[in-house]
Tab-separated table of C-alpha atoms in Angstrom:
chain	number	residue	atom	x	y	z
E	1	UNK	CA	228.053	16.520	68.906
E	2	UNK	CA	225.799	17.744	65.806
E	3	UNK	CA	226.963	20.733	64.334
E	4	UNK	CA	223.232	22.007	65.633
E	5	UNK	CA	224.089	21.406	68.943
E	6	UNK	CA	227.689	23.128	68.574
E	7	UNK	CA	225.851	26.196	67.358
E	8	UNK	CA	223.636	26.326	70.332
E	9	UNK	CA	226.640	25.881	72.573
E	10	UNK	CA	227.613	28.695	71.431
E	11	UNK	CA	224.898	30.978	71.125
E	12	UNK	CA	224.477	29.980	74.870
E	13	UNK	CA	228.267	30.729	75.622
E	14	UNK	CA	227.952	34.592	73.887
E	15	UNK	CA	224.648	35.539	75.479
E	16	UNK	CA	226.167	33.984	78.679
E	17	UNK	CA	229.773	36.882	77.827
E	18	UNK	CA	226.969	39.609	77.081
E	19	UNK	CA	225.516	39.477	80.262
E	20	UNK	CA	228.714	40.325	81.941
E	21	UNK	CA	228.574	43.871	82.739
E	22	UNK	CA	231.115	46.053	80.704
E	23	UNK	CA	232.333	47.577	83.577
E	24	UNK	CA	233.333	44.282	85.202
E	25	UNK	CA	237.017	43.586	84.914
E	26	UNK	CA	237.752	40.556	83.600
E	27	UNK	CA	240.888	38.219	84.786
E	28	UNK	CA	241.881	36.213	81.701
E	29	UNK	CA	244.145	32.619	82.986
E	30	UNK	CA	246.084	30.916	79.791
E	31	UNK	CA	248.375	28.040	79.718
E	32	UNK	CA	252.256	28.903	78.843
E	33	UNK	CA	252.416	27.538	75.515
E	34	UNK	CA	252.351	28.556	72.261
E	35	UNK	CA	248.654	27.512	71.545
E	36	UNK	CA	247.819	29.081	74.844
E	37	UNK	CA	249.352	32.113	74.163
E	38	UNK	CA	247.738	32.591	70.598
E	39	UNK	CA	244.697	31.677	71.999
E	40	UNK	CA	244.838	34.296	74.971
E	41	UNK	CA	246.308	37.217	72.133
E	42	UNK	CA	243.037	36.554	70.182
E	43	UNK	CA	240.528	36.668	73.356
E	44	UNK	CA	242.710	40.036	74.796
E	45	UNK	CA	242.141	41.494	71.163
E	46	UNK	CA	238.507	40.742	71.342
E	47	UNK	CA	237.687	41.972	75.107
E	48	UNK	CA	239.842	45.389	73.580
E	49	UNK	CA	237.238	45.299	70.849
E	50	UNK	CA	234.305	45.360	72.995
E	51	UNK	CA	235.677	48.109	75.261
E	52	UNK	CA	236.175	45.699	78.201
E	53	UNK	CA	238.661	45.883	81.215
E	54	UNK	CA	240.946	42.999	81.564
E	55	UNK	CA	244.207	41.396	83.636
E	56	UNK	CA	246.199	38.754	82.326
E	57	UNK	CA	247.732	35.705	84.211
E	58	UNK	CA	249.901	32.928	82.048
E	59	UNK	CA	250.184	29.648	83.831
E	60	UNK	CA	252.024	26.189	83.003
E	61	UNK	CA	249.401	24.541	84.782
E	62	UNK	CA	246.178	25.405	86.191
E	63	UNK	CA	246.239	23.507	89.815
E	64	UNK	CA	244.527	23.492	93.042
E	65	UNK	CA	246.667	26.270	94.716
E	66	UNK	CA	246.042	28.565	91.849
E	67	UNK	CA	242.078	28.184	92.103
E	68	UNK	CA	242.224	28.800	95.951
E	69	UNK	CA	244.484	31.987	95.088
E	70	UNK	CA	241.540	33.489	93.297
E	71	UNK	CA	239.313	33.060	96.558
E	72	UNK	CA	240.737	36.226	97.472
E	73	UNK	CA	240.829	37.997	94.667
E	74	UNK	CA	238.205	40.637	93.945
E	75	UNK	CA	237.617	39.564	89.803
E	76	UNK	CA	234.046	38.507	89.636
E	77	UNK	CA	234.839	36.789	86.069
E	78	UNK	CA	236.999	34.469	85.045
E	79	UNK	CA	238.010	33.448	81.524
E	80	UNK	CA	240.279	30.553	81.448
E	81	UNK	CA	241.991	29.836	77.950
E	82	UNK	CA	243.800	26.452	76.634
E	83	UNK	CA	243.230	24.899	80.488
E	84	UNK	CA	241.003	24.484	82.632
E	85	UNK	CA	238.312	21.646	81.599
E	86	UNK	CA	240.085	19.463	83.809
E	87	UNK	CA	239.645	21.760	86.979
E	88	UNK	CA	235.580	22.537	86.610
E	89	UNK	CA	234.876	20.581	89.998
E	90	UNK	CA	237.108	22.783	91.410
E	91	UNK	CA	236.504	25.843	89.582
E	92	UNK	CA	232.817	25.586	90.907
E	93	UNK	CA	234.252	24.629	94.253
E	94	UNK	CA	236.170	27.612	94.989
E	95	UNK	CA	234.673	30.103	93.105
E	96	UNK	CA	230.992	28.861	92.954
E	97	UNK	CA	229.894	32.660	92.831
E	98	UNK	CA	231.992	34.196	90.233
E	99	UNK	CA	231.204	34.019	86.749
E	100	UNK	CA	233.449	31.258	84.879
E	101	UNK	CA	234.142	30.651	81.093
E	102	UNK	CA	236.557	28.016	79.770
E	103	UNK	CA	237.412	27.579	76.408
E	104	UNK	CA	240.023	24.226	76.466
């Protein structure tokens, strides 16, 4: 990828983050370990900086049963941190109506 492209990436990706309402609580997934946690400290950090709402949810692994959990939840956005690029079929399978970001 050209670092032009990269930079469109992620222009798209942070108009994509503005358009989520500031009122929306946010459910942030990370994986348990140490990259994932640093990773998830520096996206809570930045949601607190732009006065959003969050909830927090530290997993070894992201797997089917997790993404069917969230079915049922009520978050309409999901940012998933050090895991997840693996599980996009799924994510859009389960949750084909919620708004999605990974970062892996």
């Amino acid at each position: 990828m050209s670092y032009q492209t990269f930079k469109e990436h992620i222009a798209k990706g942070a108009s994509f983050f503005k358009s989520i309402p500031k009122d929306v609580e946010i459910k942030v997934v990370s994986n348990y370990d140490a990259d994932g946690i640093s990773a998830c400290a520096i996206l809570l950090r930045m949601l607190e900086r732009d006065g959003r709402k969050y909830v927090v949810e530290i997993l070894p692994q992201l797997k089917e049963g997790c993404i069917q959990q969230y079915v049922d939840e009520n978050y309409q956005c999901y940012i998933f941190s050090d895991l997840g690029s693996g599980q996009i079929s799924l994510l859009n399978k389960y949750l084909p109506e919620r708004k999605i970001i990974v970062l892996d």
